[in-house]
C-alpha cells in the first residue's frame, strides 16, 4: 500500500554508491533539489538507500540516509515517489525501471529516462526535468495529485514496464534482431 494517505510523503532515492554518477546525483538531490521541496512541503521525507553512502551526504531536514536495505521491494511498496536526478551515466537505468514496475511514479532527468522513453514510447508515470527547480516542482506536483490520479499513474508505470521491458517484449526484440540479422529463429 502506498503512503499517499499520510500527511507527509516519502520520496525514495536508490543508488549503488560505488558508482560515481549515483554520488553526484545524491549530492545534487540533497544540496539543491531537496531544500526546494522542503521549503514548500516541510512534512515530506527523503529516504536515501544504497550500500556505503558517502559520509559527506547531507542529513537532517527531512533527509534519512538508510544505507543498504535488505528488502528494497518491500520499501518501494511503502513510499510515494521515486527520484533519480542523474547528471551522468549511460544505458537504461535499472532503478527507474524498478520504481515504475513497483508502481512508483518516478521523477528523473533526461539521462535517467535514457533508453526508457523516446519519441515513440512515453510513460505518464515518468516525469522528466533537468534543473533542480524543475525536478523539485515535479515532486511537489506529484504530491498534489488526487489519490485517483496517483493510482492511475502507478498502474500506468506497471503496464509500461510489462509492455516494453517484460519477458514478452524481450522475446519480441530478440526475434526482430534475429530476423534483421537473417538468422534462424524457432519458438
PDB file of N, CA, C and O in Angstrom, residues 59-138:
ATOM      1  N   UNK A  59      22.421  15.254   5.769  1.00  0.00           N
ATOM      2  CA  UNK A  59      21.399  14.521   6.506  1.00  0.00           C
ATOM      3  C   UNK A  59      20.574  15.519   7.303  1.00  0.00           C
ATOM      4  O   UNK A  59      20.960  16.646   7.476  1.00  0.00           O
ATOM      5  N   UNK A  60      19.423  15.092   7.794  1.00  0.00           N
ATOM      6  CA  UNK A  60      18.549  16.000   8.532  1.00  0.00           C
ATOM      7  C   UNK A  60      17.688  16.794   7.564  1.00  0.00           C
ATOM      8  O   UNK A  60      17.742  16.581   6.355  1.00  0.00           O
ATOM      9  N   UNK A  61      16.859  17.692   8.056  1.00  0.00           N
ATOM     10  CA  UNK A  61      15.933  18.452   7.210  1.00  0.00           C
ATOM     11  C   UNK A  61      15.117  17.517   6.326  1.00  0.00           C
ATOM     12  O   UNK A  61      14.973  17.737   5.118  1.00  0.00           O
ATOM     13  N   UNK A  62      14.620  16.452   6.931  1.00  0.00           N
ATOM     14  CA  UNK A  62      13.784  15.516   6.197  1.00  0.00           C
ATOM     15  C   UNK A  62      14.551  14.532   5.340  1.00  0.00           C
ATOM     16  O   UNK A  62      13.969  13.865   4.495  1.00  0.00           O
ATOM     17  N   UNK A  63      15.868  14.441   5.542  1.00  0.00           N
ATOM     18  CA  UNK A  63      16.696  13.505   4.771  1.00  0.00           C
ATOM     19  C   UNK A  63      17.171  12.387   5.695  1.00  0.00           C
ATOM     20  O   UNK A  63      17.869  12.643   6.672  1.00  0.00           O
ATOM     21  N   UNK A  64      16.783  11.158   5.371  1.00  0.00           N
ATOM     22  CA  UNK A  64      17.253   9.986   6.106  1.00  0.00           C
ATOM     23  C   UNK A  64      18.116   9.145   5.170  1.00  0.00           C
ATOM     24  O   UNK A  64      17.647   8.711   4.116  1.00  0.00           O
ATOM     25  N   UNK A  65      19.369   8.946   5.547  1.00  0.00           N
ATOM     26  CA  UNK A  65      20.267   8.106   4.766  1.00  0.00           C
ATOM     27  C   UNK A  65      20.226   6.718   5.403  1.00  0.00           C
ATOM     28  O   UNK A  65      20.775   6.510   6.480  1.00  0.00           O
ATOM     29  N   UNK A  66      19.546   5.793   4.749  1.00  0.00           N
ATOM     30  CA  UNK A  66      19.330   4.461   5.317  1.00  0.00           C
ATOM     31  C   UNK A  66      20.463   3.492   5.020  1.00  0.00           C
ATOM     32  O   UNK A  66      20.595   2.478   5.682  1.00  0.00           O
ATOM     33  N   UNK A  67      21.254   3.778   3.975  1.00  0.00           N
ATOM     34  CA  UNK A  67      22.300   2.839   3.589  1.00  0.00           C
ATOM     35  C   UNK A  67      21.686   1.633   2.906  1.00  0.00           C
ATOM     36  O   UNK A  67      20.665   1.732   2.230  1.00  0.00           O
ATOM     37  N   UNK A  68      22.296   0.463   3.115  1.00  0.00           N
ATOM     38  CA  UNK A  68      21.838  -0.762   2.475  1.00  0.00           C
ATOM     39  C   UNK A  68      20.517  -1.213   3.087  1.00  0.00           C
ATOM     40  O   UNK A  68      20.358  -1.242   4.304  1.00  0.00           O
ATOM     41  N   UNK A  69      19.560  -1.571   2.233  1.00  0.00           N
ATOM     42  CA  UNK A  69      18.273  -2.101   2.675  1.00  0.00           C
ATOM     43  C   UNK A  69      18.122  -3.497   2.075  1.00  0.00           C
ATOM     44  O   UNK A  69      18.219  -3.667   0.857  1.00  0.00           O
ATOM     45  N   UNK A  70      17.894  -4.464   2.937  1.00  0.00           N
ATOM     46  CA  UNK A  70      17.783  -5.863   2.515  1.00  0.00           C
ATOM     47  C   UNK A  70      16.649  -6.069   1.519  1.00  0.00           C
ATOM     48  O   UNK A  70      16.827  -6.667   0.473  1.00  0.00           O
ATOM     49  N   UNK A  71      15.455  -5.586   1.853  1.00  0.00           N
ATOM     50  CA  UNK A  71      14.275  -5.819   1.012  1.00  0.00           C
ATOM     51  C   UNK A  71      13.807  -4.501   0.392  1.00  0.00           C
ATOM     52  O   UNK A  71      12.898  -3.848   0.891  1.00  0.00           O
ATOM     53  N   UNK A  72      14.439  -4.144  -0.713  1.00  0.00           N
ATOM     54  CA  UNK A  72      14.118  -2.891  -1.396  1.00  0.00           C
ATOM     55  C   UNK A  72      12.696  -2.915  -1.944  1.00  0.00           C
ATOM     56  O   UNK A  72      11.997  -1.910  -1.931  1.00  0.00           O
ATOM     57  N   UNK A  73      12.255  -4.080  -2.392  1.00  0.00           N
ATOM     58  CA  UNK A  73      10.904  -4.218  -2.937  1.00  0.00           C
ATOM     59  C   UNK A  73       9.860  -3.851  -1.876  1.00  0.00           C
ATOM     60  O   UNK A  73       8.902  -3.131  -2.167  1.00  0.00           O
ATOM     61  N   UNK A  74      10.046  -4.314  -0.670  1.00  0.00           N
ATOM     62  CA  UNK A  74       9.108  -4.000   0.418  1.00  0.00           C
ATOM     63  C   UNK A  74       9.107  -2.503   0.706  1.00  0.00           C
ATOM     64  O   UNK A  74       8.045  -1.906   0.915  1.00  0.00           O
ATOM     65  N   UNK A  75      10.286  -1.888   0.703  1.00  0.00           N
ATOM     66  CA  UNK A  75      10.373  -0.446   0.941  1.00  0.00           C
ATOM     67  C   UNK A  75       9.644   0.319  -0.163  1.00  0.00           C
ATOM     68  O   UNK A  75       8.916   1.277   0.109  1.00  0.00           O
ATOM     69  N   UNK A  76       9.814  -0.116  -1.410  1.00  0.00           N
ATOM     70  CA  UNK A  76       9.153   0.563  -2.526  1.00  0.00           C
ATOM     71  C   UNK A  76       7.634   0.514  -2.408  1.00  0.00           C
ATOM     72  O   UNK A  76       6.949   1.373  -2.956  1.00  0.00           O
ATOM     73  N   UNK A  77       7.122  -0.473  -1.699  1.00  0.00           N
ATOM     74  CA  UNK A  77       5.668  -0.568  -1.505  1.00  0.00           C
ATOM     75  C   UNK A  77       5.163   0.460  -0.494  1.00  0.00           C
ATOM     76  O   UNK A  77       3.960   0.693  -0.412  1.00  0.00           O
ATOM     77  N   UNK A  78       6.059   1.066   0.274  1.00  0.00           N
ATOM     78  CA  UNK A  78       5.612   1.972   1.343  1.00  0.00           C
ATOM     79  C   UNK A  78       5.868   3.443   1.039  1.00  0.00           C
ATOM     80  O   UNK A  78       5.361   4.303   1.741  1.00  0.00           O
ATOM     81  N   UNK A  79       6.681   3.745   0.033  1.00  0.00           N
ATOM     82  CA  UNK A  79       6.991   5.139  -0.289  1.00  0.00           C
ATOM     83  C   UNK A  79       6.064   5.638  -1.394  1.00  0.00           C
ATOM     84  O   UNK A  79       5.299   4.866  -1.984  1.00  0.00           O
ATOM     85  N   UNK A  80       6.140   6.921  -1.696  1.00  0.00           N
ATOM     86  CA  UNK A  80       5.184   7.545  -2.602  1.00  0.00           C
ATOM     87  C   UNK A  80       5.747   7.913  -3.968  1.00  0.00           C
ATOM     88  O   UNK A  80       5.045   7.864  -4.962  1.00  0.00           O
ATOM     89  N   UNK A  81       7.008   8.325  -3.994  1.00  0.00           N
ATOM     90  CA  UNK A  81       7.613   8.860  -5.213  1.00  0.00           C
ATOM     91  C   UNK A  81       9.058   8.382  -5.273  1.00  0.00           C
ATOM     92  O   UNK A  81       9.748   8.366  -4.256  1.00  0.00           O
ATOM     93  N   UNK A  82       9.521   8.027  -6.470  1.00  0.00           N
ATOM     94  CA  UNK A  82      10.930   7.722  -6.675  1.00  0.00           C
ATOM     95  C   UNK A  82      11.596   8.917  -7.345  1.00  0.00           C
ATOM     96  O   UNK A  82      10.946   9.666  -8.073  1.00  0.00           O
ATOM     97  N   UNK A  83      12.878   9.101  -7.069  1.00  0.00           N
ATOM     98  CA  UNK A  83      13.618  10.189  -7.714  1.00  0.00           C
ATOM     99  C   UNK A  83      15.013   9.711  -8.102  1.00  0.00           C
ATOM    100  O   UNK A  83      15.652   8.976  -7.347  1.00  0.00           O
ATOM    101  N   UNK A  84      15.440  10.093  -9.296  1.00  0.00           N
ATOM    102  CA  UNK A  84      16.773   9.731  -9.795  1.00  0.00           C
ATOM    103  C   UNK A  84      17.319  10.915 -10.596  1.00  0.00           C
ATOM    104  O   UNK A  84      17.257  10.926 -11.820  1.00  0.00           O
ATOM    105  N   UNK A  85      17.856  11.922  -9.905  1.00  0.00           N
ATOM    106  CA  UNK A  85      18.349  13.111 -10.598  1.00  0.00           C
ATOM    107  C   UNK A  85      19.757  12.901 -11.165  1.00  0.00           C
ATOM    108  O   UNK A  85      20.737  13.495 -10.722  1.00  0.00           O
ATOM    109  N   UNK A  86      19.839  12.030 -12.157  1.00  0.00           N
ATOM    110  CA  UNK A  86      21.139  11.671 -12.726  1.00  0.00           C
ATOM    111  C   UNK A  86      21.647  12.736 -13.682  1.00  0.00           C
ATOM    112  O   UNK A  86      20.923  13.184 -14.568  1.00  0.00           O
ATOM    113  N   UNK A  87      22.907  13.118 -13.493  1.00  0.00           N
ATOM    114  CA  UNK A  87      23.556  14.106 -14.367  1.00  0.00           C
ATOM    115  C   UNK A  87      24.496  13.437 -15.351  1.00  0.00           C
ATOM    116  O   UNK A  87      24.970  14.062 -16.286  1.00  0.00           O
ATOM    117  N   UNK A  88      24.804  12.169 -15.109  1.00  0.00           N
ATOM    118  CA  UNK A  88      25.740  11.428 -15.954  1.00  0.00           C
ATOM    119  C   UNK A  88      25.386   9.956 -15.875  1.00  0.00           C
ATOM    120  O   UNK A  88      24.627   9.536 -15.016  1.00  0.00           O
ATOM    121  N   UNK A  89      25.943   9.186 -16.812  1.00  0.00           N
ATOM    122  CA  UNK A  89      25.680   7.757 -16.849  1.00  0.00           C
ATOM    123  C   UNK A  89      25.121   7.383 -18.207  1.00  0.00           C
ATOM    124  O   UNK A  89      24.614   8.228 -18.933  1.00  0.00           O
ATOM    125  N   UNK A  90      25.221   6.115 -18.547  1.00  0.00           N
ATOM    126  CA  UNK A  90      24.776   5.649 -19.861  1.00  0.00           C
ATOM    127  C   UNK A  90      23.907   4.417 -19.709  1.00  0.00           C
ATOM    128  O   UNK A  90      23.984   3.707 -18.709  1.00  0.00           O
ATOM    129  N   UNK A  91      23.088   4.188 -20.702  1.00  0.00           N
ATOM    130  CA  UNK A  91      22.264   2.989 -20.732  1.00  0.00           C
ATOM    131  C   UNK A  91      20.980   3.122 -19.955  1.00  0.00           C
ATOM    132  O   UNK A  91      20.695   4.151 -19.346  1.00  0.00           O
ATOM    133  N   UNK A  92      20.186   2.065 -19.986  1.00  0.00           N
ATOM    134  CA  UNK A  92      18.908   2.017 -19.291  1.00  0.00           C
ATOM    135  C   UNK A  92      19.166   1.902 -17.794  1.00  0.00           C
ATOM    136  O   UNK A  92      19.990   1.104 -17.358  1.00  0.00           O
ATOM    137  N   UNK A  93      18.484   2.713 -17.012  1.00  0.00           N
ATOM    138  CA  UNK A  93      18.702   2.760 -15.566  1.00  0.00           C
ATOM    139  C   UNK A  93      17.760   1.799 -14.850  1.00  0.00           C
ATOM    140  O   UNK A  93      16.548   2.010 -14.825  1.00  0.00           O
ATOM    141  N   UNK A  94      18.325   0.764 -14.264  1.00  0.00           N
ATOM    142  CA  UNK A  94      17.538  -0.238 -13.554  1.00  0.00           C
ATOM    143  C   UNK A  94      16.694   0.352 -12.438  1.00  0.00           C
ATOM    144  O   UNK A  94      15.577  -0.089 -12.189  1.00  0.00           O
ATOM    145  N   UNK A  95      17.218   1.361 -11.749  1.00  0.00           N
ATOM    146  CA  UNK A  95      16.478   1.957 -10.635  1.00  0.00           C
ATOM    147  C   UNK A  95      15.180   2.601 -11.116  1.00  0.00           C
ATOM    148  O   UNK A  95      14.177   2.592 -10.421  1.00  0.00           O
ATOM    149  N   UNK A  96      15.190   3.162 -12.331  1.00  0.00           N
ATOM    150  CA  UNK A  96      13.991   3.798 -12.891  1.00  0.00           C
ATOM    151  C   UNK A  96      12.985   2.713 -13.280  1.00  0.00           C
ATOM    152  O   UNK A  96      11.798   2.797 -12.950  1.00  0.00           O
ATOM    153  N   UNK A  97      13.459   1.664 -13.953  1.00  0.00           N
ATOM    154  CA  UNK A  97      12.585   0.559 -14.335  1.00  0.00           C
ATOM    155  C   UNK A  97      11.967  -0.090 -13.093  1.00  0.00           C
ATOM    156  O   UNK A  97      10.772  -0.389 -13.066  1.00  0.00           O
ATOM    157  N   UNK A  98      12.776  -0.316 -12.079  1.00  0.00           N
ATOM    158  CA  UNK A  98      12.313  -0.970 -10.862  1.00  0.00           C
ATOM    159  C   UNK A  98      11.228  -0.144 -10.168  1.00  0.00           C
ATOM    160  O   UNK A  98      10.205  -0.682  -9.733  1.00  0.00           O
ATOM    161  N   UNK A  99      11.433   1.164 -10.064  1.00  0.00           N
ATOM    162  CA  UNK A  99      10.432   2.032  -9.426  1.00  0.00           C
ATOM    163  C   UNK A  99       9.110   1.952 -10.180  1.00  0.00           C
ATOM    164  O   UNK A  99       8.047   1.772  -9.573  1.00  0.00           O
ATOM    165  N   UNK A 100       9.162   2.082 -11.503  1.00  0.00           N
ATOM    166  CA  UNK A 100       7.939   2.021 -12.304  1.00  0.00           C
ATOM    167  C   UNK A 100       7.257   0.664 -12.162  1.00  0.00           C
ATOM    168  O   UNK A 100       6.037   0.581 -12.032  1.00  0.00           O
ATOM    169  N   UNK A 101       8.042  -0.404 -12.163  1.00  0.00           N
ATOM    170  CA  UNK A 101       7.491  -1.755 -12.021  1.00  0.00           C
ATOM    171  C   UNK A 101       6.793  -1.935 -10.674  1.00  0.00           C
ATOM    172  O   UNK A 101       5.843  -2.713 -10.559  1.00  0.00           O
ATOM    173  N   UNK A 102       7.243  -1.204  -9.664  1.00  0.00           N
ATOM    174  CA  UNK A 102       6.632  -1.268  -8.336  1.00  0.00           C
ATOM    175  C   UNK A 102       5.487  -0.275  -8.180  1.00  0.00           C
ATOM    176  O   UNK A 102       4.962  -0.080  -7.078  1.00  0.00           O
ATOM    177  N   UNK A 103       5.110   0.388  -9.261  1.00  0.00           N
ATOM    178  CA  UNK A 103       4.007   1.335  -9.194  1.00  0.00           C
ATOM    179  C   UNK A 103       4.375   2.653  -8.546  1.00  0.00           C
ATOM    180  O   UNK A 103       3.530   3.350  -7.996  1.00  0.00           O
ATOM    181  N   UNK A 104       5.654   2.994  -8.626  1.00  0.00           N
ATOM    182  CA  UNK A 104       6.144   4.230  -8.013  1.00  0.00           C
ATOM    183  C   UNK A 104       6.356   5.275  -9.098  1.00  0.00           C
ATOM    184  O   UNK A 104       7.195   5.083  -9.978  1.00  0.00           O
ATOM    185  N   UNK A 105       5.599   6.373  -9.083  1.00  0.00           N
ATOM    186  CA  UNK A 105       5.887   7.432 -10.048  1.00  0.00           C
ATOM    187  C   UNK A 105       7.333   7.877  -9.870  1.00  0.00           C
ATOM    188  O   UNK A 105       7.830   7.954  -8.747  1.00  0.00           O
ATOM    189  N   UNK A 106       8.017   8.160 -10.960  1.00  0.00           N
ATOM    190  CA  UNK A 106       9.447   8.437 -10.922  1.00  0.00           C
ATOM    191  C   UNK A 106       9.748   9.798 -11.518  1.00  0.00           C
ATOM    192  O   UNK A 106       9.322  10.099 -12.625  1.00  0.00           O
ATOM    193  N   UNK A 107      10.508  10.596 -10.771  1.00  0.00           N
ATOM    194  CA  UNK A 107      10.992  11.885 -11.243  1.00  0.00           C
ATOM    195  C   UNK A 107      12.465  11.690 -11.566  1.00  0.00           C
ATOM    196  O   UNK A 107      13.237  11.245 -10.716  1.00  0.00           O
ATOM    197  N   UNK A 108      12.843  12.016 -12.789  1.00  0.00           N
ATOM    198  CA  UNK A 108      14.231  11.815 -13.200  1.00  0.00           C
ATOM    199  C   UNK A 108      14.635  12.867 -14.223  1.00  0.00           C
ATOM    200  O   UNK A 108      13.852  13.741 -14.579  1.00  0.00           O
ATOM    201  N   UNK A 109      15.859  12.752 -14.669  1.00  0.00           N
ATOM    202  CA  UNK A 109      16.407  13.661 -15.682  1.00  0.00           C
ATOM    203  C   UNK A 109      16.335  12.983 -17.050  1.00  0.00           C
ATOM    204  O   UNK A 109      16.016  11.802 -17.158  1.00  0.00           O
ATOM    205  N   UNK A 110      16.695  13.727 -18.085  1.00  0.00           N
ATOM    206  CA  UNK A 110      16.772  13.166 -19.431  1.00  0.00           C
ATOM    207  C   UNK A 110      17.711  11.963 -19.436  1.00  0.00           C
ATOM    208  O   UNK A 110      17.420  10.943 -20.056  1.00  0.00           O
ATOM    209  N   UNK A 111      18.829  12.068 -18.716  1.00  0.00           N
ATOM    210  CA  UNK A 111      19.779  10.949 -18.634  1.00  0.00           C
ATOM    211  C   UNK A 111      19.143   9.760 -17.922  1.00  0.00           C
ATOM    212  O   UNK A 111      19.322   8.620 -18.322  1.00  0.00           O
ATOM    213  N   UNK A 112      18.369  10.007 -16.888  1.00  0.00           N
ATOM    214  CA  UNK A 112      17.690   8.926 -16.165  1.00  0.00           C
ATOM    215  C   UNK A 112      16.645   8.209 -17.005  1.00  0.00           C
ATOM    216  O   UNK A 112      16.379   7.030 -16.803  1.00  0.00           O
ATOM    217  N   UNK A 113      16.041   8.932 -17.952  1.00  0.00           N
ATOM    218  CA  UNK A 113      14.994   8.347 -18.808  1.00  0.00           C
ATOM    219  C   UNK A 113      15.559   7.723 -20.081  1.00  0.00           C
ATOM    220  O   UNK A 113      14.823   7.096 -20.845  1.00  0.00           O
ATOM    221  N   UNK A 114      16.871   7.876 -20.278  1.00  0.00           N
ATOM    222  CA  UNK A 114      17.530   7.383 -21.488  1.00  0.00           C
ATOM    223  C   UNK A 114      17.259   5.895 -21.715  1.00  0.00           C
ATOM    224  O   UNK A 114      17.425   5.078 -20.822  1.00  0.00           O
ATOM    225  N   UNK A 115      16.811   5.563 -22.923  1.00  0.00           N
ATOM    226  CA  UNK A 115      16.556   4.181 -23.278  1.00  0.00           C
ATOM    227  C   UNK A 115      15.230   3.643 -22.755  1.00  0.00           C
ATOM    228  O   UNK A 115      14.877   2.503 -23.020  1.00  0.00           O
ATOM    229  N   UNK A 116      14.514   4.442 -21.980  1.00  0.00           N
ATOM    230  CA  UNK A 116      13.227   4.004 -21.421  1.00  0.00           C
ATOM    231  C   UNK A 116      12.084   4.649 -22.195  1.00  0.00           C
ATOM    232  O   UNK A 116      11.172   3.975 -22.649  1.00  0.00           O
ATOM    233  N   UNK A 117      12.150   5.960 -22.330  1.00  0.00           N
ATOM    234  CA  UNK A 117      11.155   6.669 -23.137  1.00  0.00           C
ATOM    235  C   UNK A 117      11.874   7.305 -24.318  1.00  0.00           C
ATOM    236  O   UNK A 117      13.068   7.578 -24.262  1.00  0.00           O
ATOM    237  N   UNK A 118      11.126   7.499 -25.389  1.00  0.00           N
ATOM    238  CA  UNK A 118      11.681   8.141 -26.582  1.00  0.00           C
ATOM    239  C   UNK A 118      10.527   8.716 -27.392  1.00  0.00           C
ATOM    240  O   UNK A 118       9.403   8.801 -26.894  1.00  0.00           O
ATOM    241  N   UNK A 119      10.771   9.065 -28.630  1.00  0.00           N
ATOM    242  CA  UNK A 119       9.749   9.696 -29.462  1.00  0.00           C
ATOM    243  C   UNK A 119       8.528   8.798 -29.664  1.00  0.00           C
ATOM    244  O   UNK A 119       7.426   9.285 -29.866  1.00  0.00           O
ATOM    245  N   UNK A 120       8.722   7.487 -29.593  1.00  0.00           N
ATOM    246  CA  UNK A 120       7.603   6.569 -29.839  1.00  0.00           C
ATOM    247  C   UNK A 120       7.089   5.901 -28.570  1.00  0.00           C
ATOM    248  O   UNK A 120       6.079   5.221 -28.601  1.00  0.00           O
ATOM    249  N   UNK A 121       7.768   6.105 -27.446  1.00  0.00           N
ATOM    250  CA  UNK A 121       7.418   5.393 -26.218  1.00  0.00           C
ATOM    251  C   UNK A 121       7.429   6.364 -25.051  1.00  0.00           C
ATOM    252  O   UNK A 121       8.481   6.876 -24.685  1.00  0.00           O
ATOM    253  N   UNK A 122       6.263   6.619 -24.465  1.00  0.00           N
ATOM    254  CA  UNK A 122       6.215   7.525 -23.317  1.00  0.00           C
ATOM    255  C   UNK A 122       5.443   6.877 -22.175  1.00  0.00           C
ATOM    256  O   UNK A 122       4.691   5.926 -22.375  1.00  0.00           O
ATOM    257  N   UNK A 123       5.657   7.415 -20.981  1.00  0.00           N
ATOM    258  CA  UNK A 123       5.012   6.875 -19.784  1.00  0.00           C
ATOM    259  C   UNK A 123       4.648   8.042 -18.865  1.00  0.00           C
ATOM    260  O   UNK A 123       5.527   8.799 -18.449  1.00  0.00           O
ATOM    261  N   UNK A 124       3.364   8.168 -18.554  1.00  0.00           N
ATOM    262  CA  UNK A 124       2.916   9.293 -17.722  1.00  0.00           C
ATOM    263  C   UNK A 124       3.447   9.212 -16.292  1.00  0.00           C
ATOM    264  O   UNK A 124       3.455  10.214 -15.580  1.00  0.00           O
ATOM    265  N   UNK A 125       3.914   8.036 -15.871  1.00  0.00           N
ATOM    266  CA  UNK A 125       4.450   7.883 -14.512  1.00  0.00           C
ATOM    267  C   UNK A 125       5.927   8.266 -14.423  1.00  0.00           C
ATOM    268  O   UNK A 125       6.515   8.256 -13.356  1.00  0.00           O
ATOM    269  N   UNK A 126       6.529   8.606 -15.568  1.00  0.00           N
ATOM    270  CA  UNK A 126       7.940   9.006 -15.607  1.00  0.00           C
ATOM    271  C   UNK A 126       8.000  10.491 -15.945  1.00  0.00           C
ATOM    272  O   UNK A 126       7.700  10.898 -17.060  1.00  0.00           O
ATOM    273  N   UNK A 127       8.361  11.299 -14.955  1.00  0.00           N
ATOM    274  CA  UNK A 127       8.391  12.748 -15.113  1.00  0.00           C
ATOM    275  C   UNK A 127       9.836  13.201 -15.255  1.00  0.00           C
ATOM    276  O   UNK A 127      10.673  12.883 -14.409  1.00  0.00           O
ATOM    277  N   UNK A 128      10.123  13.923 -16.320  1.00  0.00           N
ATOM    278  CA  UNK A 128      11.499  14.272 -16.668  1.00  0.00           C
ATOM    279  C   UNK A 128      11.717  15.781 -16.579  1.00  0.00           C
ATOM    280  O   UNK A 128      10.946  16.561 -17.128  1.00  0.00           O
ATOM    281  N   UNK A 129      12.781  16.165 -15.880  1.00  0.00           N
ATOM    282  CA  UNK A 129      13.192  17.567 -15.771  1.00  0.00           C
ATOM    283  C   UNK A 129      14.702  17.590 -15.576  1.00  0.00           C
ATOM    284  O   UNK A 129      15.281  16.616 -15.092  1.00  0.00           O
ATOM    285  N   UNK A 130      15.331  18.699 -15.938  1.00  0.00           N
ATOM    286  CA  UNK A 130      16.797  18.725 -15.899  1.00  0.00           C
ATOM    287  C   UNK A 130      17.407  19.845 -15.059  1.00  0.00           C
ATOM    288  O   UNK A 130      18.609  20.034 -15.081  1.00  0.00           O
ATOM    289  N   UNK A 131      16.583  20.577 -14.306  1.00  0.00           N
ATOM    290  CA  UNK A 131      17.132  21.569 -13.381  1.00  0.00           C
ATOM    291  C   UNK A 131      16.631  21.249 -11.974  1.00  0.00           C
ATOM    292  O   UNK A 131      15.597  20.575 -11.818  1.00  0.00           O
ATOM    293  N   UNK A 132      17.339  21.731 -10.977  1.00  0.00           N
ATOM    294  CA  UNK A 132      16.928  21.499  -9.587  1.00  0.00           C
ATOM    295  C   UNK A 132      15.522  22.046  -9.356  1.00  0.00           C
ATOM    296  O   UNK A 132      14.682  21.391  -8.722  1.00  0.00           O
ATOM    297  N   UNK A 133      15.247  23.227  -9.895  1.00  0.00           N
ATOM    298  CA  UNK A 133      13.933  23.858  -9.713  1.00  0.00           C
ATOM    299  C   UNK A 133      12.834  23.002 -10.329  1.00  0.00           C
ATOM    300  O   UNK A 133      11.791  22.767  -9.716  1.00  0.00           O
ATOM    301  N   UNK A 134      13.063  22.532 -11.557  1.00  0.00           N
ATOM    302  CA  UNK A 134      12.042  21.753 -12.271  1.00  0.00           C
ATOM    303  C   UNK A 134      11.844  20.378 -11.639  1.00  0.00           C
ATOM    304  O   UNK A 134      10.717  19.885 -11.562  1.00  0.00           O
ATOM    305  N   UNK A 135      12.923  19.748 -11.175  1.00  0.00           N
ATOM    306  CA  UNK A 135      12.800  18.447 -10.507  1.00  0.00           C
ATOM    307  C   UNK A 135      11.999  18.592  -9.207  1.00  0.00           C
ATOM    308  O   UNK A 135      11.107  17.789  -8.932  1.00  0.00           O
ATOM    309  N   UNK A 136      12.301  19.620  -8.428  1.00  0.00           N
ATOM    310  CA  UNK A 136      11.550  19.874  -7.189  1.00  0.00           C
ATOM    311  C   UNK A 136      10.081  20.139  -7.515  1.00  0.00           C
ATOM    312  O   UNK A 136       9.183  19.630  -6.828  1.00  0.00           O
ATOM    313  N   UNK A 137       9.816  20.889  -8.572  1.00  0.00           N
ATOM    314  CA  UNK A 137       8.438  21.196  -8.971  1.00  0.00           C
ATOM    315  C   UNK A 137       7.680  19.928  -9.352  1.00  0.00           C
ATOM    316  O   UNK A 137       6.495  19.783  -9.025  1.00  0.00           O
ATOM    317  N   UNK A 138       8.358  18.972 -10.022  1.00  0.00           N
ATOM    318  CA  UNK A 138       7.704  17.713 -10.392  1.00  0.00           C
ATOM    319  C   UNK A 138       7.346  16.899  -9.148  1.00  0.00           C
ATOM    320  O   UNK A 138       6.261  16.314  -9.071  1.00  0.00           O
TER     321      UNK A 138
END
